């Protein structure tokens, strides 16, 4: 095949990648810079103490980048815009295996028999507020627990891993998933252009393009905290922890064809399914499971335990059920309770702590920052976001402030601390503080144990036959729309994960490319959509003429 023929019929109008020569903001050269005009020499890594250490606050390039990203949509969430929610209760079992849970964490929410009111928001990630709930996309699974020590937000997805491991790349990831900034149509080529340069995404791509990328509904999907956190006990000792929500209704996923059929009948099906189940008293339940690991480097593992693109093997780190959540009440006002609900990975209570997971540290800034922009500085005063315990702060004013956080008997003239005139005072420390020690250079470096392909291959081999077949078809169909250079890079990733994986995807790309050439039409478009061009033609050819009025 000649080089120019290889591009025939795949919808690549090169004008959509036209140079920005006529733009008044076009700069000379193609060097990446900040908005301050500073050349960017490293756009891959935030500054950390050691390659896996905690991030530093003076990450100016990262903060400028992520802060701007957090403000790119008004007022819709930049990610997780399409959502549904419900109220419920979490009941703790009080044990981890045969041990009392206090051995590992002093968090009161986990005391045996403790009942804690909750609110959960499910969502799709990359698409708009009213987008179909059948699209191939991770699903958000955000839980707010109104504990006796204040709110705890466990903010995750249905899938247990993620595409990237450094928060510096989050805006780039989402930009690639969002619609083309010129055509406003999601482009498989743009998506795989990013993935082909991000080998760590191979594992997540393997899940996303399988049936696990389209859950049948919100009730019958898993949830995960994705990132690694820490539990801290009364003695100030910490362990690493991962959270997993397991639906007691079972798990159901859709193929691409099934999803398109559902979408043709009801593009709000998952929201409707959740709402109607709760209305009829069929309350969905999830069991919360945890995996624990000692808080050290674990050199015996071939991956970094803090790498959010990796699973912790269950045979080495078993799941332990620690409680059950039941959703039993629907919102009475969608906007006030679901749209205005705001979650953040930094919202932890005593006994819970952060790990040095780079993505977690980046999310902790970004999530709350985007809520302050989207809802306002006083978003925590809204009933859905406010804790159920008394709040007393020295924060005053700000847009849409409608309450003042006074304590009983407080001198209302004093909004600072310390004070001997009747102001607020610090709380006593509840137990011994957790104080990890660090010795590392301040660097911008990727983690040492990247190992981007091994678990992707294991996941591929662990799929059932029909799941593998669906994965291969979906990947081949989308990659057939892409530049051959992108195809070859992705095929290299899949082959390094598993030789059969790479071979089967290559064969499917060749089949799909031949079909495209026979039809002499392009099919670049939304993720997993192989009938997009057909839909455009059907709308023209099968529609009915009408007279003007």
XYZ file of C-alpha atoms in Angstrom:
549
model
C 0.000 0.000 0.000
C 1.328 3.433 -0.897
C 1.826 5.925 1.873
C -0.859 8.306 0.642
C -3.334 5.434 0.212
C -2.857 4.394 3.827
C -4.612 7.608 4.823
C -7.488 7.210 2.396
C -10.952 6.936 3.859
C -10.043 7.288 7.510
C -11.524 10.729 7.888
C -8.267 12.583 8.456
C -8.920 16.103 7.232
C -5.506 17.578 7.846
C -7.027 21.061 7.961
C -8.204 20.312 11.507
C -4.562 20.252 12.533
C -3.886 23.530 10.708
C -1.062 25.697 11.982
C -1.892 28.651 14.214
C -0.062 31.132 11.986
C -2.966 33.556 11.726
C -3.815 33.526 15.426
C -3.063 36.751 17.205
C -1.715 34.635 20.081
C 0.508 32.476 17.910
C 4.067 32.403 19.236
C 7.284 31.914 17.306
C 8.437 28.316 17.484
C 6.692 25.355 19.075
C 8.358 25.327 22.503
C 5.925 24.694 25.364
C 5.769 27.600 27.830
C 3.765 28.673 30.859
C 1.323 31.595 30.629
C 4.126 33.690 32.092
C 6.200 32.901 29.025
C 8.617 30.621 30.852
C 9.907 27.697 28.741
C 8.777 24.349 30.176
C 11.705 21.946 30.430
C 9.835 19.138 32.203
C 6.119 18.640 31.555
C 6.070 15.085 32.898
C 6.882 15.246 36.609
C 5.995 17.407 39.586
C 8.760 18.260 42.080
C 8.936 15.702 44.874
C 11.238 14.599 47.659
C 12.675 11.627 45.843
C 10.942 10.056 42.866
C 8.128 8.666 45.041
C 8.170 11.271 47.806
C 5.650 13.959 48.756
C 5.109 16.954 46.488
C 6.296 20.426 47.412
C 4.108 23.511 47.492
C 6.326 25.642 45.236
C 5.414 23.547 42.168
C 4.564 26.767 40.322
C 4.333 25.269 36.836
C 2.093 22.470 38.097
C -0.110 24.809 40.144
C -0.542 27.214 37.231
C -1.335 24.304 34.921
C -3.768 22.479 37.176
C -5.434 25.668 38.463
C -6.121 26.832 34.927
C -7.398 23.370 34.065
C -9.775 23.463 37.043
C -11.369 26.631 35.626
C -11.898 25.546 32.035
C -15.637 24.935 32.284
C -18.361 27.191 33.636
C -20.200 26.089 35.670
C -20.181 22.403 34.740
C -17.606 20.104 36.311
C -14.571 19.745 34.070
C -14.764 15.992 34.687
C -17.587 13.905 36.162
C -20.222 16.342 34.860
C -22.900 13.712 34.191
C -24.023 12.268 37.488
C -26.673 10.755 39.728
C -26.794 10.535 43.506
C -28.511 9.057 46.533
C -28.431 9.141 50.337
C -27.748 6.164 52.552
C -25.970 4.727 55.556
C -22.653 2.979 56.166
C -22.409 0.373 58.951
C -18.982 -0.754 60.124
C -18.122 -4.355 60.978
C -15.336 -3.303 63.359
C -12.857 -5.949 62.230
C -10.157 -6.567 59.652
C -10.016 -10.306 59.200
C -9.687 -11.708 62.737
C -8.289 -8.485 64.170
C -10.168 -5.574 65.731
C -10.007 -2.650 63.328
C -8.456 -0.466 66.063
C -5.218 -2.373 65.497
C -4.896 -0.478 62.220
C -6.931 2.734 62.462
C -8.407 4.905 65.201
C -10.995 6.405 62.820
C -14.314 6.347 64.706
C -16.292 5.698 61.515
C -14.937 2.133 61.597
C -15.902 1.271 65.178
C -17.994 -1.901 65.358
C -21.679 -1.289 64.614
C -21.148 2.420 63.941
C -23.820 3.829 61.590
C -22.783 6.820 59.512
C -25.049 8.761 57.122
C -23.686 8.956 53.584
C -24.266 10.587 50.230
C -22.980 9.019 47.004
C -22.571 10.583 43.583
C -22.055 8.311 40.581
C -20.924 9.808 37.294
C -19.324 9.405 33.921
C -15.936 11.096 33.623
C -15.209 12.707 30.286
C -18.533 13.850 28.898
C -21.022 16.662 29.515
C -23.910 17.049 31.928
C -26.555 15.553 29.656
C -24.419 13.050 27.765
C -25.601 9.435 27.361
C -24.823 7.054 30.210
C -23.880 4.322 27.728
C -20.591 5.841 26.564
C -17.266 4.059 27.004
C -15.846 5.920 29.966
C -14.757 5.274 33.561
C -17.528 5.875 36.083
C -17.055 8.067 39.120
C -17.892 6.611 42.542
C -17.690 9.370 45.176
C -18.831 8.750 48.759
C -19.318 11.419 51.414
C -19.576 10.117 54.973
C -20.903 12.523 57.612
C -18.900 11.129 60.548
C -18.857 12.287 64.182
C -15.414 13.776 63.518
C -16.545 15.668 60.417
C -16.814 14.668 56.783
C -14.818 11.950 55.072
C -14.846 11.870 51.266
C -13.747 8.697 49.505
C -13.510 9.812 45.892
C -12.806 7.183 43.250
C -14.000 5.351 40.150
C -15.529 2.026 39.211
C -12.179 0.837 37.831
C -9.436 0.229 40.371
C -6.555 1.814 38.448
C -5.962 4.947 36.372
C -4.317 6.066 33.124
C -1.473 8.118 34.604
C 0.569 8.181 37.790
C 1.709 11.809 37.919
C -0.793 14.637 38.422
C 1.176 16.834 36.011
C -0.377 14.859 33.159
C -4.019 15.071 34.263
C -4.964 18.126 32.149
C -3.304 16.517 29.114
C -5.160 13.237 29.657
C -8.548 14.915 29.902
C -7.856 17.252 26.978
C -7.176 14.194 24.811
C -10.458 12.584 25.899
C -12.550 15.708 25.432
C -13.907 16.736 22.006
C -11.519 18.151 19.430
C -11.277 21.898 20.173
C -12.050 22.647 16.501
C -14.735 20.110 15.522
C -16.216 19.604 19.020
C -16.290 15.855 18.303
C -14.404 13.315 20.387
C -11.593 11.817 18.313
C -10.163 8.322 18.732
C -6.963 9.505 17.038
C -6.431 12.252 19.606
C -7.122 9.785 22.421
C -4.594 7.227 21.190
C -2.110 9.924 20.293
C -1.900 10.590 24.027
C -2.021 6.922 25.063
C 0.729 5.972 22.605
C 3.084 8.345 24.410
C 1.957 7.161 27.844
C 2.884 3.470 28.200
C 1.668 3.447 31.807
C -1.877 3.845 30.414
C -1.809 0.390 28.761
C -3.315 -1.352 31.777
C -6.214 1.104 32.085
C -6.796 1.050 28.312
C -7.118 -2.738 28.566
C -9.929 -2.367 31.086
C -11.580 0.599 29.382
C -11.892 -1.022 25.950
C -13.241 -4.248 27.408
C -16.863 -4.552 28.614
C -15.625 -3.162 31.952
C -15.524 0.209 30.190
C -19.338 0.304 29.966
C -21.037 -0.714 33.244
C -24.668 -1.721 32.742
C -25.798 0.722 35.432
C -24.602 2.340 38.651
C -26.125 -0.236 41.003
C -24.217 -3.158 39.524
C -20.713 -1.774 39.291
C -17.744 -1.867 41.603
C -16.162 1.174 43.206
C -12.605 1.913 44.230
C -10.630 4.628 45.958
C -8.037 4.085 43.158
C -5.228 5.827 45.077
C -3.356 4.487 48.089
C -4.116 6.035 51.488
C -2.910 5.347 55.020
C -4.597 4.208 58.206
C -3.157 5.428 61.520
C -3.792 3.800 64.919
C -3.696 5.162 68.482
C 0.064 4.643 68.686
C 0.713 6.748 65.596
C 1.581 3.676 63.515
C 0.505 3.652 59.860
C -0.285 1.077 57.194
C -1.008 1.596 53.502
C -4.629 0.953 52.507
C -6.664 0.593 49.329
C -10.471 0.741 49.307
C -12.842 -1.352 47.177
C -16.656 -1.197 47.016
C -18.190 -4.522 45.984
C -21.862 -4.420 44.831
C -24.030 -7.029 46.552
C -26.351 -6.845 43.521
C -23.642 -8.445 41.373
C -21.710 -6.896 38.486
C -23.036 -6.395 34.954
C -21.309 -4.822 31.937
C -22.328 -4.051 28.339
C -20.726 -4.730 24.980
C -20.404 -1.844 22.518
C -23.336 -3.133 20.463
C -25.529 -3.599 23.522
C -24.679 -0.114 24.776
C -25.644 1.456 21.450
C -28.955 -0.393 21.530
C -29.662 0.830 25.060
C -28.720 4.375 24.081
C -31.217 4.290 21.225
C -33.959 3.658 23.775
C -32.879 5.622 26.855
C -29.711 7.673 27.291
C -30.554 8.326 30.973
C -30.967 4.653 31.776
C -28.473 4.425 34.665
C -29.913 7.428 36.518
C -33.426 6.082 36.020
C -32.400 2.597 37.153
C -30.911 3.926 40.400
C -33.805 6.259 41.164
C -36.528 3.694 40.493
C -34.784 0.929 42.455
C -34.651 3.128 45.548
C -38.240 4.332 45.039
C -39.540 0.756 45.009
C -37.520 -0.171 48.108
C -34.905 -2.255 46.298
C -32.044 -0.525 48.096
C -28.638 -1.140 46.496
C -25.814 -2.254 48.799
C -22.048 -2.310 48.586
C -19.559 -3.975 50.907
C -16.421 -1.952 51.619
C -13.262 -4.045 51.385
C -9.717 -2.953 52.159
C -6.270 -4.184 51.258
C -3.493 -3.433 53.735
C 0.261 -3.243 53.267
C 3.028 -2.216 55.611
C 4.165 1.380 55.152
C 7.541 0.868 53.479
C 9.072 0.587 50.011
C 8.419 -3.145 49.439
C 11.464 -3.871 47.238
C 10.235 -7.443 46.824
C 7.437 -6.182 44.523
C 8.053 -5.516 40.819
C 5.906 -2.380 41.013
C 5.669 0.674 43.246
C 2.812 0.181 45.772
C 1.872 3.856 45.319
C 1.550 3.540 41.525
C -2.152 4.023 40.755
C -1.820 2.234 37.398
C -1.277 -1.027 39.287
C -3.442 -3.506 41.162
C -2.303 -5.011 44.442
C -2.415 -8.808 43.871
C -5.157 -10.313 46.025
C -3.180 -13.461 46.737
C -0.538 -11.309 48.453
C -2.809 -8.595 49.833
C -6.260 -10.106 50.449
C -9.489 -8.153 50.563
C -10.977 -7.673 54.043
C -14.629 -6.596 54.362
C -14.947 -3.756 56.896
C -18.493 -2.479 56.432
C -21.585 -2.179 54.269
C -23.223 0.818 52.603
C -26.921 0.917 51.730
C -28.491 3.640 49.571
C -32.069 4.143 50.732
C -33.214 7.677 49.896
C -33.394 9.640 46.669
C -32.664 13.364 46.467
C -35.670 15.679 46.539
C -33.862 18.345 44.507
C -31.297 17.181 41.969
C -29.488 20.500 41.666
C -29.165 21.210 45.385
C -28.146 17.701 46.354
C -26.382 16.169 43.349
C -25.135 19.030 41.189
C -23.954 21.121 44.139
C -22.430 18.174 45.986
C -18.674 18.619 46.216
C -16.043 16.018 47.024
C -12.323 16.170 47.679
C -9.629 13.560 48.267
C -8.166 15.787 50.993
C -11.290 15.473 53.155
C -10.075 12.949 55.745
C -10.815 12.438 59.446
C -8.518 11.487 62.311
C -7.133 7.979 61.801
C -7.017 8.372 58.004
C -4.069 9.935 56.194
C -2.461 10.564 52.829
C 0.131 8.383 51.183
C 2.853 9.816 48.937
C 0.932 8.733 45.809
C 1.675 11.550 43.333
C -1.783 11.434 41.770
C -3.441 11.567 45.188
C -1.451 14.645 46.149
C -2.322 16.380 42.890
C -6.004 15.421 43.199
C -6.084 16.736 46.751
C -5.348 20.240 45.495
C -7.382 20.012 42.308
C -10.660 18.575 43.589
C -11.320 21.171 46.272
C -9.951 23.950 44.068
C -12.411 23.162 41.303
C -15.321 23.200 43.790
C -14.335 26.620 45.091
C -14.378 27.860 41.525
C -17.483 25.963 40.417
C -19.719 26.440 43.471
C -17.945 29.213 45.344
C -15.723 29.893 48.340
C -18.525 28.935 50.738
C -19.492 25.647 49.090
C -19.030 23.858 52.425
C -21.925 25.836 53.916
C -24.390 24.184 51.531
C -26.459 21.516 53.317
C -25.300 18.661 51.073
C -21.645 19.482 51.761
C -21.815 20.657 55.381
C -20.817 18.181 58.100
C -23.471 16.995 60.555
C -21.320 18.094 63.499
C -20.953 21.653 64.747
C -18.574 23.846 62.750
C -16.642 26.730 64.292
C -14.116 28.605 62.154
C -12.644 32.061 61.847
C -13.480 32.187 58.140
C -15.682 35.136 57.224
C -17.236 36.619 54.117
C -16.714 35.463 50.571
C -19.208 35.148 47.750
C -22.632 33.801 48.785
C -21.770 33.491 52.488
C -25.050 32.870 54.291
C -23.940 31.672 57.716
C -21.282 32.446 60.313
C -19.459 29.612 62.030
C -19.822 30.818 65.619
C -19.271 28.544 68.603
C -21.617 28.785 71.577
C -20.483 31.631 73.834
C -17.843 32.829 71.397
C -16.938 36.518 71.426
C -18.310 37.581 68.043
C -15.738 40.368 67.798
C -12.882 37.870 67.645
C -12.278 36.107 64.325
C -8.662 35.162 64.880
C -6.569 32.797 67.017
C -4.910 32.951 69.531
C -7.010 35.207 71.723
C -7.696 35.675 75.444
C -10.911 37.593 74.692
C -13.224 34.653 74.144
C -12.189 33.427 70.707
C -11.850 29.891 69.450
C -9.088 27.622 70.741
C -7.301 24.600 69.323
C -8.612 21.095 69.932
C -6.485 18.652 71.950
C -4.607 16.047 69.922
C -6.706 12.862 69.886
C -3.740 10.468 69.947
C -0.102 10.119 69.015
C 0.627 11.873 65.745
C 1.918 9.990 62.726
C 5.285 11.507 61.757
C 6.995 9.769 58.804
C 10.625 10.633 58.111
C 12.012 11.504 54.676
C 15.564 11.643 53.368
C 15.639 12.401 49.639
C 16.708 14.958 47.106
C 14.164 17.365 45.636
C 13.732 16.120 42.064
C 11.466 15.863 39.043
C 11.660 12.179 38.173
C 9.375 9.303 37.260
C 9.182 6.367 39.646
C 11.844 3.662 39.329
C 9.615 0.562 39.118
C 7.455 1.681 36.197
C 6.802 -1.817 34.753
C 3.966 -0.529 32.522
C 3.020 -3.721 30.682
C 3.138 -6.778 32.981
C -0.206 -6.252 34.723
C -1.847 -5.246 31.431
C -0.865 -8.660 30.076
C -2.138 -10.429 33.186
C -5.469 -8.615 32.944
C -5.736 -9.536 29.248
C -5.153 -13.209 30.032
C -7.561 -13.166 32.981
C -10.474 -11.897 30.887
C -13.131 -14.344 29.789
C -13.100 -15.225 26.072
C -16.010 -12.914 25.217
C -14.387 -10.055 27.123
C -11.107 -10.509 25.200
C -12.980 -10.657 21.903
C -14.834 -7.438 22.706
C -11.579 -5.769 23.801
C -9.808 -6.683 20.540
C -12.711 -5.540 18.366
C -13.074 -2.225 20.161
C -9.352 -1.454 20.102
C -8.932 -2.493 16.459
C -11.931 -0.461 15.329
C -10.691 2.703 17.009
C -7.021 2.277 16.117
C -7.938 1.768 12.465
C -8.953 5.440 12.479
C -5.515 6.545 13.659
C -2.251 7.646 12.096
C -0.116 4.529 11.347
C 2.598 5.869 13.668
C 0.106 5.837 16.546
C -1.001 2.336 15.584
C 2.552 1.003 15.702
C 3.297 2.543 19.098
C 0.112 1.111 20.602
C 0.770 -2.296 19.039
C 4.222 -2.263 20.608
C 2.645 -1.598 24.007
C 0.121 -4.424 23.603
C 2.787 -6.844 22.358
C 5.013 -6.113 25.327
C 2.011 -6.868 27.558
C 1.226 -10.136 25.749
C 2.276 -11.336 22.273
C -1.213 -12.628 21.470
C -2.659 -9.315 22.604
C -0.547 -7.381 20.100
C -1.078 -9.889 17.300
C -4.874 -9.952 17.661
C -5.173 -6.173 17.771
C -3.002 -5.889 14.643
C -5.206 -8.389 12.804
C -8.336 -6.478 13.803
C -6.827 -3.153 12.690
C -6.106 -4.673 9.273
C -9.652 -6.026 8.983
C -11.222 -2.729 10.026
C -8.965 -0.760 7.666
C -10.025 -2.943 4.721
C -13.672 -2.399 5.601
C -13.126 1.357 5.754
C -11.443 1.361 2.344
C -14.274 -0.640 0.795
C -16.767 1.926 2.099
C -14.397 4.731 1.048
C -15.330 6.776 4.083
C -13.726 7.912 7.298
C -14.895 6.873 10.721
C -12.902 8.943 13.171
C -15.144 9.998 15.988
C -16.169 9.135 19.532
C -14.490 6.325 21.432
C -15.734 2.899 20.353
C -18.138 4.301 17.763
C -17.875 2.329 14.512
C -21.176 3.548 13.044
C -20.651 7.292 13.380
C -20.401 7.948 9.635
C -23.408 5.715 9.057
C -25.399 7.811 11.508
C -24.547 11.013 9.651
C -25.704 9.480 6.349
C -28.837 7.937 7.850
C -29.935 11.305 9.174
C -29.707 12.685 5.642
C -31.060 9.759 3.647
C -33.751 8.403 5.972
C -35.151 11.735 7.095
C -38.397 13.157 5.716
C -38.781 16.332 3.746
C -40.916 19.021 5.312
C -42.537 22.159 3.967
C -41.580 25.474 5.506
C -44.085 27.186 7.787
